[in-house]
């Protein structure tokens, strides 16, 4: 079981690398890593399990955050209609996105960043993501709102980008043109 001890923190060089594509079909080892990532996110949202194991709650995790420089992400959250989106994906990529932007009104956080970094993180309001699930099926997701932001955040990790790289350094809460706020 993954714990906070497995999660590398800001400043670790792996977080700034571009992760490698996972060869398909994935190895048993890669599948096991991705399954454990999804299980971490699920466990971290369970108050009893997270307290017992000292897990910080998260809704997404990328393989570089556990010092594995491979293109794998796990996301577990509900959308604005309370639909559960629980995905473990190999080689996810954004294949299209909206012109409109959005941002989390409360700002973004990250399991690899221990301190709070205030500011708006501009994201695309809508994205279409393709990836391969644990069963080897291609998945195509059309996302908006919080799920869109979470997938963009996790895919950024695969490209060595941290959420705070997007924050306006001069004015962290500056208006973002053509953007709508998203509530958490």
mmCIF file with all atom_site columns, C-alpha atoms in Angstrom:
data_model
loop_
_atom_site.group_PDB
_atom_site.id
_atom_site.type_symbol
_atom_site.label_atom_id
_atom_site.label_alt_id
_atom_site.label_comp_id
_atom_site.label_asym_id
_atom_site.label_entity_id
_atom_site.label_seq_id
_atom_site.pdbx_PDB_ins_code
_atom_site.Cartn_x
_atom_site.Cartn_y
_atom_site.Cartn_z
_atom_site.occupancy
_atom_site.B_iso_or_equiv
_atom_site.pdbx_formal_charge
_atom_site.auth_seq_id
_atom_site.auth_comp_id
_atom_site.auth_asym_id
_atom_site.auth_atom_id
_atom_site.pdbx_PDB_model_num
ATOM 1   C CA . UNK A 1 1   ? 0.000   0.000  0.000   1.00 0.00 ? 1   UNK A CA 1
ATOM 2   C CA . UNK A 1 2   ? 1.313   3.442  -0.937  1.00 0.00 ? 2   UNK A CA 1
ATOM 3   C CA . UNK A 1 3   ? 1.646   5.990  1.878   1.00 0.00 ? 3   UNK A CA 1
ATOM 4   C CA . UNK A 1 4   ? 2.858   9.577  2.123   1.00 0.00 ? 4   UNK A CA 1
ATOM 5   C CA . UNK A 1 5   ? 6.389   8.144  2.567   1.00 0.00 ? 5   UNK A CA 1
ATOM 6   C CA . UNK A 1 6   ? 6.211   6.993  -1.076  1.00 0.00 ? 6   UNK A CA 1
ATOM 7   C CA . UNK A 1 7   ? 5.352   10.456 -2.405  1.00 0.00 ? 7   UNK A CA 1
ATOM 8   C CA . UNK A 1 8   ? 8.325   12.597 -3.421  1.00 0.00 ? 8   UNK A CA 1
ATOM 9   C CA . UNK A 1 9   ? 8.226   16.246 -2.474  1.00 0.00 ? 9   UNK A CA 1
ATOM 10  C CA . UNK A 1 10  ? 8.701   19.467 -4.397  1.00 0.00 ? 10  UNK A CA 1
ATOM 11  C CA . UNK A 1 11  ? 12.343  19.913 -5.340  1.00 0.00 ? 11  UNK A CA 1
ATOM 12  C CA . UNK A 1 12  ? 12.891  16.213 -6.206  1.00 0.00 ? 12  UNK A CA 1
ATOM 13  C CA . UNK A 1 13  ? 14.360  16.121 -9.751  1.00 0.00 ? 13  UNK A CA 1
ATOM 14  C CA . UNK A 1 14  ? 11.898  13.443 -11.013 1.00 0.00 ? 14  UNK A CA 1
ATOM 15  C CA . UNK A 1 15  ? 9.086   16.016 -10.738 1.00 0.00 ? 15  UNK A CA 1
ATOM 16  C CA . UNK A 1 16  ? 10.768  18.134 -13.440 1.00 0.00 ? 16  UNK A CA 1
ATOM 17  C CA . UNK A 1 17  ? 11.433  15.324 -15.921 1.00 0.00 ? 17  UNK A CA 1
ATOM 18  C CA . UNK A 1 18  ? 9.281   14.425 -18.906 1.00 0.00 ? 18  UNK A CA 1
ATOM 19  C CA . UNK A 1 19  ? 8.025   10.924 -18.082 1.00 0.00 ? 19  UNK A CA 1
ATOM 20  C CA . UNK A 1 20  ? 8.503   7.987  -20.473 1.00 0.00 ? 20  UNK A CA 1
ATOM 21  C CA . UNK A 1 21  ? 5.662   6.418  -22.459 1.00 0.00 ? 21  UNK A CA 1
ATOM 22  C CA . UNK A 1 22  ? 4.563   3.062  -21.049 1.00 0.00 ? 22  UNK A CA 1
ATOM 23  C CA . UNK A 1 23  ? 5.029   0.315  -23.682 1.00 0.00 ? 23  UNK A CA 1
ATOM 24  C CA . UNK A 1 24  ? 1.761   -1.458 -24.521 1.00 0.00 ? 24  UNK A CA 1
ATOM 25  C CA . UNK A 1 25  ? 0.708   -3.960 -23.416 1.00 0.00 ? 25  UNK A CA 1
ATOM 26  C CA . UNK A 1 26  ? 1.894   -2.823 -19.970 1.00 0.00 ? 26  UNK A CA 1
ATOM 27  C CA . UNK A 1 27  ? 4.087   -5.077 -17.852 1.00 0.00 ? 27  UNK A CA 1
ATOM 28  C CA . UNK A 1 28  ? 2.664   -6.668 -14.713 1.00 0.00 ? 28  UNK A CA 1
ATOM 29  C CA . UNK A 1 29  ? 4.920   -4.337 -12.723 1.00 0.00 ? 29  UNK A CA 1
ATOM 30  C CA . UNK A 1 30  ? 3.505   -1.224 -14.424 1.00 0.00 ? 30  UNK A CA 1
ATOM 31  C CA . UNK A 1 31  ? -0.057  -2.475 -13.896 1.00 0.00 ? 31  UNK A CA 1
ATOM 32  C CA . UNK A 1 32  ? 0.669   -3.102 -10.202 1.00 0.00 ? 32  UNK A CA 1
ATOM 33  C CA . UNK A 1 33  ? 2.145   0.400  -9.797  1.00 0.00 ? 33  UNK A CA 1
ATOM 34  C CA . UNK A 1 34  ? -0.866  2.019  -11.481 1.00 0.00 ? 34  UNK A CA 1
ATOM 35  C CA . UNK A 1 35  ? -3.319  -0.070 -9.405  1.00 0.00 ? 35  UNK A CA 1
ATOM 36  C CA . UNK A 1 36  ? -1.512  0.991  -6.209  1.00 0.00 ? 36  UNK A CA 1
ATOM 37  C CA . UNK A 1 37  ? -1.715  4.653  -7.293  1.00 0.00 ? 37  UNK A CA 1
ATOM 38  C CA . UNK A 1 38  ? -5.485  4.436  -7.752  1.00 0.00 ? 38  UNK A CA 1
ATOM 39  C CA . UNK A 1 39  ? -5.799  2.616  -4.434  1.00 0.00 ? 39  UNK A CA 1
ATOM 40  C CA . UNK A 1 40  ? -3.843  5.413  -2.706  1.00 0.00 ? 40  UNK A CA 1
ATOM 41  C CA . UNK A 1 41  ? -6.249  8.061  -4.012  1.00 0.00 ? 41  UNK A CA 1
ATOM 42  C CA . UNK A 1 42  ? -9.281  5.982  -2.959  1.00 0.00 ? 42  UNK A CA 1
ATOM 43  C CA . UNK A 1 43  ? -7.774  5.203  0.476   1.00 0.00 ? 43  UNK A CA 1
ATOM 44  C CA . UNK A 1 44  ? -6.789  8.844  1.027   1.00 0.00 ? 44  UNK A CA 1
ATOM 45  C CA . UNK A 1 45  ? -10.439 9.889  0.706   1.00 0.00 ? 45  UNK A CA 1
ATOM 46  C CA . UNK A 1 46  ? -11.595 7.388  3.345   1.00 0.00 ? 46  UNK A CA 1
ATOM 47  C CA . UNK A 1 47  ? -11.411 9.244  6.688   1.00 0.00 ? 47  UNK A CA 1
ATOM 48  C CA . UNK A 1 48  ? -10.660 6.108  8.721   1.00 0.00 ? 48  UNK A CA 1
ATOM 49  C CA . UNK A 1 49  ? -7.961  4.709  6.396   1.00 0.00 ? 49  UNK A CA 1
ATOM 50  C CA . UNK A 1 50  ? -6.353  8.101  5.789   1.00 0.00 ? 50  UNK A CA 1
ATOM 51  C CA . UNK A 1 51  ? -6.150  8.812  9.521   1.00 0.00 ? 51  UNK A CA 1
ATOM 52  C CA . UNK A 1 52  ? -4.817  5.359  10.371  1.00 0.00 ? 52  UNK A CA 1
ATOM 53  C CA . UNK A 1 53  ? -2.038  5.580  7.758   1.00 0.00 ? 53  UNK A CA 1
ATOM 54  C CA . UNK A 1 54  ? -1.419  9.342  7.831   1.00 0.00 ? 54  UNK A CA 1
ATOM 55  C CA . UNK A 1 55  ? -2.511  9.852  4.214   1.00 0.00 ? 55  UNK A CA 1
ATOM 56  C CA . UNK A 1 56  ? -3.086  13.327 2.851   1.00 0.00 ? 56  UNK A CA 1
ATOM 57  C CA . UNK A 1 57  ? -6.372  13.293 0.934   1.00 0.00 ? 57  UNK A CA 1
ATOM 58  C CA . UNK A 1 58  ? -5.950  13.530 -2.827  1.00 0.00 ? 58  UNK A CA 1
ATOM 59  C CA . UNK A 1 59  ? -8.104  13.230 -5.923  1.00 0.00 ? 59  UNK A CA 1
ATOM 60  C CA . UNK A 1 60  ? -5.288  12.538 -8.366  1.00 0.00 ? 60  UNK A CA 1
ATOM 61  C CA . UNK A 1 61  ? -1.792  11.100 -8.460  1.00 0.00 ? 61  UNK A CA 1
ATOM 62  C CA . UNK A 1 62  ? 0.815   10.871 -11.231 1.00 0.00 ? 62  UNK A CA 1
ATOM 63  C CA . UNK A 1 63  ? 3.582   8.239  -11.344 1.00 0.00 ? 63  UNK A CA 1
ATOM 64  C CA . UNK A 1 64  ? 6.432   10.813 -11.100 1.00 0.00 ? 64  UNK A CA 1
ATOM 65  C CA . UNK A 1 65  ? 5.041   11.720 -7.668  1.00 0.00 ? 65  UNK A CA 1
ATOM 66  C CA . UNK A 1 66  ? 6.033   8.240  -6.448  1.00 0.00 ? 66  UNK A CA 1
ATOM 67  C CA . UNK A 1 67  ? 9.440   8.513  -8.180  1.00 0.00 ? 67  UNK A CA 1
ATOM 68  C CA . UNK A 1 68  ? 8.374   6.497  -11.254 1.00 0.00 ? 68  UNK A CA 1
ATOM 69  C CA . UNK A 1 69  ? 9.090   8.505  -14.393 1.00 0.00 ? 69  UNK A CA 1
ATOM 70  C CA . UNK A 1 70  ? 6.396   6.865  -16.526 1.00 0.00 ? 70  UNK A CA 1
ATOM 71  C CA . UNK A 1 71  ? 3.218   8.247  -18.096 1.00 0.00 ? 71  UNK A CA 1
ATOM 72  C CA . UNK A 1 72  ? 0.613   6.918  -15.646 1.00 0.00 ? 72  UNK A CA 1
ATOM 73  C CA . UNK A 1 73  ? -2.075  8.767  -13.680 1.00 0.00 ? 73  UNK A CA 1
ATOM 74  C CA . UNK A 1 74  ? -4.834  7.827  -11.255 1.00 0.00 ? 74  UNK A CA 1
ATOM 75  C CA . UNK A 1 75  ? -7.867  10.039 -10.626 1.00 0.00 ? 75  UNK A CA 1
ATOM 76  C CA . UNK A 1 76  ? -10.800 9.419  -8.277  1.00 0.00 ? 76  UNK A CA 1
ATOM 77  C CA . UNK A 1 77  ? -13.450 12.129 -7.783  1.00 0.00 ? 77  UNK A CA 1
ATOM 78  C CA . UNK A 1 78  ? -17.064 13.021 -8.463  1.00 0.00 ? 78  UNK A CA 1
ATOM 79  C CA . UNK A 1 79  ? -18.185 15.600 -11.007 1.00 0.00 ? 79  UNK A CA 1
ATOM 80  C CA . UNK A 1 80  ? -20.767 18.347 -10.472 1.00 0.00 ? 80  UNK A CA 1
ATOM 81  C CA . UNK A 1 81  ? -23.595 15.825 -11.095 1.00 0.00 ? 81  UNK A CA 1
ATOM 82  C CA . UNK A 1 82  ? -22.149 13.456 -8.460  1.00 0.00 ? 82  UNK A CA 1
ATOM 83  C CA . UNK A 1 83  ? -20.970 10.917 -11.060 1.00 0.00 ? 83  UNK A CA 1
ATOM 84  C CA . UNK A 1 84  ? -17.903 9.006  -9.887  1.00 0.00 ? 84  UNK A CA 1
ATOM 85  C CA . UNK A 1 85  ? -14.891 9.344  -12.180 1.00 0.00 ? 85  UNK A CA 1
ATOM 86  C CA . UNK A 1 86  ? -12.355 6.730  -11.146 1.00 0.00 ? 86  UNK A CA 1
ATOM 87  C CA . UNK A 1 87  ? -9.614  6.143  -13.709 1.00 0.00 ? 87  UNK A CA 1
ATOM 88  C CA . UNK A 1 88  ? -6.149  4.638  -13.800 1.00 0.00 ? 88  UNK A CA 1
ATOM 89  C CA . UNK A 1 89  ? -4.631  5.466  -17.199 1.00 0.00 ? 89  UNK A CA 1
ATOM 90  C CA . UNK A 1 90  ? -1.478  4.646  -19.088 1.00 0.00 ? 90  UNK A CA 1
ATOM 91  C CA . UNK A 1 91  ? -0.131  7.279  -21.518 1.00 0.00 ? 91  UNK A CA 1
ATOM 92  C CA . UNK A 1 92  ? -2.957  9.795  -21.037 1.00 0.00 ? 92  UNK A CA 1
ATOM 93  C CA . UNK A 1 93  ? -2.958  12.789 -23.334 1.00 0.00 ? 93  UNK A CA 1
ATOM 94  C CA . UNK A 1 94  ? -5.118  15.792 -24.016 1.00 0.00 ? 94  UNK A CA 1
ATOM 95  C CA . UNK A 1 95  ? -6.303  15.417 -27.607 1.00 0.00 ? 95  UNK A CA 1
ATOM 96  C CA . UNK A 1 96  ? -8.451  18.564 -27.710 1.00 0.00 ? 96  UNK A CA 1
ATOM 97  C CA . UNK A 1 97  ? -9.358  21.485 -25.493 1.00 0.00 ? 97  UNK A CA 1
ATOM 98  C CA . UNK A 1 98  ? -11.636 24.510 -25.363 1.00 0.00 ? 98  UNK A CA 1
ATOM 99  C CA . UNK A 1 99  ? -10.608 28.095 -26.012 1.00 0.00 ? 99  UNK A CA 1
ATOM 100 C CA . UNK A 1 100 ? -12.396 29.074 -22.795 1.00 0.00 ? 100 UNK A CA 1
ATOM 101 C CA . UNK A 1 101 ? -10.412 28.822 -19.609 1.00 0.00 ? 101 UNK A CA 1
ATOM 102 C CA . UNK A 1 102 ? -11.274 27.968 -16.027 1.00 0.00 ? 102 UNK A CA 1
ATOM 103 C CA . UNK A 1 103 ? -9.538  27.922 -12.670 1.00 0.00 ? 103 UNK A CA 1
ATOM 104 C CA . UNK A 1 104 ? -10.190 26.603 -9.196  1.00 0.00 ? 104 UNK A CA 1
ATOM 105 C CA . UNK A 1 105 ? -11.448 29.481 -7.087  1.00 0.00 ? 105 UNK A CA 1
ATOM 106 C CA . UNK A 1 106 ? -9.702  28.043 -4.025  1.00 0.00 ? 106 UNK A CA 1
ATOM 107 C CA . UNK A 1 107 ? -6.439  27.469 -5.918  1.00 0.00 ? 107 UNK A CA 1
ATOM 108 C CA . UNK A 1 108 ? -4.796  24.094 -6.489  1.00 0.00 ? 108 UNK A CA 1
ATOM 109 C CA . UNK A 1 109 ? -2.897  21.841 -4.133  1.00 0.00 ? 109 UNK A CA 1
ATOM 110 C CA . UNK A 1 110 ? -0.629  18.876 -4.695  1.00 0.00 ? 110 UNK A CA 1
ATOM 111 C CA . UNK A 1 111 ? 0.410   15.838 -2.664  1.00 0.00 ? 111 UNK A CA 1
ATOM 112 C CA . UNK A 1 112 ? 4.039   16.642 -3.573  1.00 0.00 ? 112 UNK A CA 1
ATOM 113 C CA . UNK A 1 113 ? 3.790   20.251 -2.335  1.00 0.00 ? 113 UNK A CA 1
ATOM 114 C CA . UNK A 1 114 ? 3.571   20.537 1.435   1.00 0.00 ? 114 UNK A CA 1
ATOM 115 C CA . UNK A 1 115 ? 2.885   24.255 1.684   1.00 0.00 ? 115 UNK A CA 1
ATOM 116 C CA . UNK A 1 116 ? -0.070  26.202 0.345   1.00 0.00 ? 116 UNK A CA 1
ATOM 117 C CA . UNK A 1 117 ? 0.763   28.230 -2.781  1.00 0.00 ? 117 UNK A CA 1
ATOM 118 C CA . UNK A 1 118 ? -2.012  30.775 -3.300  1.00 0.00 ? 118 UNK A CA 1
ATOM 119 C CA . UNK A 1 119 ? -3.098  31.928 -6.727  1.00 0.00 ? 119 UNK A CA 1
ATOM 120 C CA . UNK A 1 120 ? -5.257  31.096 -9.714  1.00 0.00 ? 120 UNK A CA 1
ATOM 121 C CA . UNK A 1 121 ? -4.021  28.331 -12.019 1.00 0.00 ? 121 UNK A CA 1
ATOM 122 C CA . UNK A 1 122 ? -5.384  28.916 -15.529 1.00 0.00 ? 122 UNK A CA 1
ATOM 123 C CA . UNK A 1 123 ? -6.636  25.710 -17.165 1.00 0.00 ? 123 UNK A CA 1
ATOM 124 C CA . UNK A 1 124 ? -8.743  24.834 -20.193 1.00 0.00 ? 124 UNK A CA 1
ATOM 125 C CA . UNK A 1 125 ? -12.451 24.819 -19.304 1.00 0.00 ? 125 UNK A CA 1
ATOM 126 C CA . UNK A 1 126 ? -13.005 21.580 -21.258 1.00 0.00 ? 126 UNK A CA 1
ATOM 127 C CA . UNK A 1 127 ? -10.622 18.874 -22.402 1.00 0.00 ? 127 UNK A CA 1
ATOM 128 C CA . UNK A 1 128 ? -10.834 15.547 -24.178 1.00 0.00 ? 128 UNK A CA 1
ATOM 129 C CA . UNK A 1 129 ? -8.369  13.020 -22.773 1.00 0.00 ? 129 UNK A CA 1
ATOM 130 C CA . UNK A 1 130 ? -7.389  9.675  -24.295 1.00 0.00 ? 130 UNK A CA 1
ATOM 131 C CA . UNK A 1 131 ? -5.497  6.926  -22.478 1.00 0.00 ? 131 UNK A CA 1
ATOM 132 C CA . UNK A 1 132 ? -5.331  3.183  -21.921 1.00 0.00 ? 132 UNK A CA 1
ATOM 133 C CA . UNK A 1 133 ? -6.995  1.665  -18.840 1.00 0.00 ? 133 UNK A CA 1
ATOM 134 C CA . UNK A 1 134 ? -5.755  -1.254 -16.716 1.00 0.00 ? 134 UNK A CA 1
ATOM 135 C CA . UNK A 1 135 ? -7.634  -3.749 -18.950 1.00 0.00 ? 135 UNK A CA 1
ATOM 136 C CA . UNK A 1 136 ? -5.879  -2.430 -22.070 1.00 0.00 ? 136 UNK A CA 1
ATOM 137 C CA . UNK A 1 137 ? -8.916  -0.580 -23.446 1.00 0.00 ? 137 UNK A CA 1
ATOM 138 C CA . UNK A 1 138 ? -8.631  2.853  -25.003 1.00 0.00 ? 138 UNK A CA 1
ATOM 139 C CA . UNK A 1 139 ? -10.591 5.383  -22.957 1.00 0.00 ? 139 UNK A CA 1
ATOM 140 C CA . UNK A 1 140 ? -11.782 8.726  -24.303 1.00 0.00 ? 140 UNK A CA 1
ATOM 141 C CA . UNK A 1 141 ? -13.104 11.198 -21.741 1.00 0.00 ? 141 UNK A CA 1
ATOM 142 C CA . UNK A 1 142 ? -14.768 14.564 -22.343 1.00 0.00 ? 142 UNK A CA 1
ATOM 143 C CA . UNK A 1 143 ? -14.263 16.574 -19.173 1.00 0.00 ? 143 UNK A CA 1
ATOM 144 C CA . UNK A 1 144 ? -15.272 19.928 -17.749 1.00 0.00 ? 144 UNK A CA 1
ATOM 145 C CA . UNK A 1 145 ? -15.254 21.572 -14.336 1.00 0.00 ? 145 UNK A CA 1
ATOM 146 C CA . UNK A 1 146 ? -13.175 20.019 -11.564 1.00 0.00 ? 146 UNK A CA 1
ATOM 147 C CA . UNK A 1 147 ? -12.468 16.738 -13.457 1.00 0.00 ? 147 UNK A CA 1
ATOM 148 C CA . UNK A 1 148 ? -11.008 18.739 -16.373 1.00 0.00 ? 148 UNK A CA 1
ATOM 149 C CA . UNK A 1 149 ? -8.736  20.639 -13.985 1.00 0.00 ? 149 UNK A CA 1
ATOM 150 C CA . UNK A 1 150 ? -7.612  17.469 -12.176 1.00 0.00 ? 150 UNK A CA 1
ATOM 151 C CA . UNK A 1 151 ? -6.697  15.630 -15.384 1.00 0.00 ? 151 UNK A CA 1
ATOM 152 C CA . UNK A 1 152 ? -4.755  18.680 -16.625 1.00 0.00 ? 152 UNK A CA 1
ATOM 153 C CA . UNK A 1 153 ? -2.915  18.889 -13.277 1.00 0.00 ? 153 UNK A CA 1
ATOM 154 C CA . UNK A 1 154 ? -1.930  15.190 -13.387 1.00 0.00 ? 154 UNK A CA 1
ATOM 155 C CA . UNK A 1 155 ? -0.929  15.247 -17.074 1.00 0.00 ? 155 UNK A CA 1
ATOM 156 C CA . UNK A 1 156 ? 1.231   18.315 -16.309 1.00 0.00 ? 156 UNK A CA 1
ATOM 157 C CA . UNK A 1 157 ? 3.165   16.112 -13.844 1.00 0.00 ? 157 UNK A CA 1
ATOM 158 C CA . UNK A 1 158 ? 4.008   13.772 -16.736 1.00 0.00 ? 158 UNK A CA 1
ATOM 159 C CA . UNK A 1 159 ? 5.604   16.731 -18.518 1.00 0.00 ? 159 UNK A CA 1
ATOM 160 C CA . UNK A 1 160 ? 7.607   18.011 -15.546 1.00 0.00 ? 160 UNK A CA 1
ATOM 161 C CA . UNK A 1 161 ? 5.218   20.916 -14.913 1.00 0.00 ? 161 UNK A CA 1
ATOM 162 C CA . UNK A 1 162 ? 4.011   21.893 -11.436 1.00 0.00 ? 162 UNK A CA 1
ATOM 163 C CA . UNK A 1 163 ? 0.680   23.688 -10.869 1.00 0.00 ? 163 UNK A CA 1
ATOM 164 C CA . UNK A 1 164 ? 2.348   26.811 -9.479  1.00 0.00 ? 164 UNK A CA 1
ATOM 165 C CA . UNK A 1 165 ? 4.292   27.254 -12.753 1.00 0.00 ? 165 UNK A CA 1
ATOM 166 C CA . UNK A 1 166 ? 0.987   28.540 -14.205 1.00 0.00 ? 166 UNK A CA 1
ATOM 167 C CA . UNK A 1 167 ? 0.321   31.123 -11.457 1.00 0.00 ? 167 UNK A CA 1
ATOM 168 C CA . UNK A 1 168 ? 0.895   34.766 -12.377 1.00 0.00 ? 168 UNK A CA 1
ATOM 169 C CA . UNK A 1 169 ? 4.030   35.622 -10.365 1.00 0.00 ? 169 UNK A CA 1
ATOM 170 C CA . UNK A 1 170 ? 3.317   39.394 -10.248 1.00 0.00 ? 170 UNK A CA 1
ATOM 171 C CA . UNK A 1 171 ? -0.362  39.081 -9.345  1.00 0.00 ? 171 UNK A CA 1
ATOM 172 C CA . UNK A 1 172 ? -1.403  35.540 -8.256  1.00 0.00 ? 172 UNK A CA 1
ATOM 173 C CA . UNK A 1 173 ? -5.103  36.465 -8.194  1.00 0.00 ? 173 UNK A CA 1
ATOM 174 C CA . UNK A 1 174 ? -5.165  38.481 -11.434 1.00 0.00 ? 174 UNK A CA 1
ATOM 175 C CA . UNK A 1 175 ? -8.252  38.040 -13.597 1.00 0.00 ? 175 UNK A CA 1
ATOM 176 C CA . UNK A 1 176 ? -7.734  35.336 -16.202 1.00 0.00 ? 176 UNK A CA 1
ATOM 177 C CA . UNK A 1 177 ? -9.161  36.462 -19.562 1.00 0.00 ? 177 UNK A CA 1
ATOM 178 C CA . UNK A 1 178 ? -12.020 34.345 -20.897 1.00 0.00 ? 178 UNK A CA 1
ATOM 179 C CA . UNK A 1 179 ? -12.082 32.198 -17.725 1.00 0.00 ? 179 UNK A CA 1
ATOM 180 C CA . UNK A 1 180 ? -14.791 31.003 -15.348 1.00 0.00 ? 180 UNK A CA 1
ATOM 181 C CA . UNK A 1 181 ? -14.152 30.035 -11.741 1.00 0.00 ? 181 UNK A CA 1
ATOM 182 C CA . UNK A 1 182 ? -14.790 26.436 -10.661 1.00 0.00 ? 182 UNK A CA 1
ATOM 183 C CA . UNK A 1 183 ? -15.756 25.651 -7.090  1.00 0.00 ? 183 UNK A CA 1
ATOM 184 C CA . UNK A 1 184 ? -14.200 22.657 -5.339  1.00 0.00 ? 184 UNK A CA 1
#
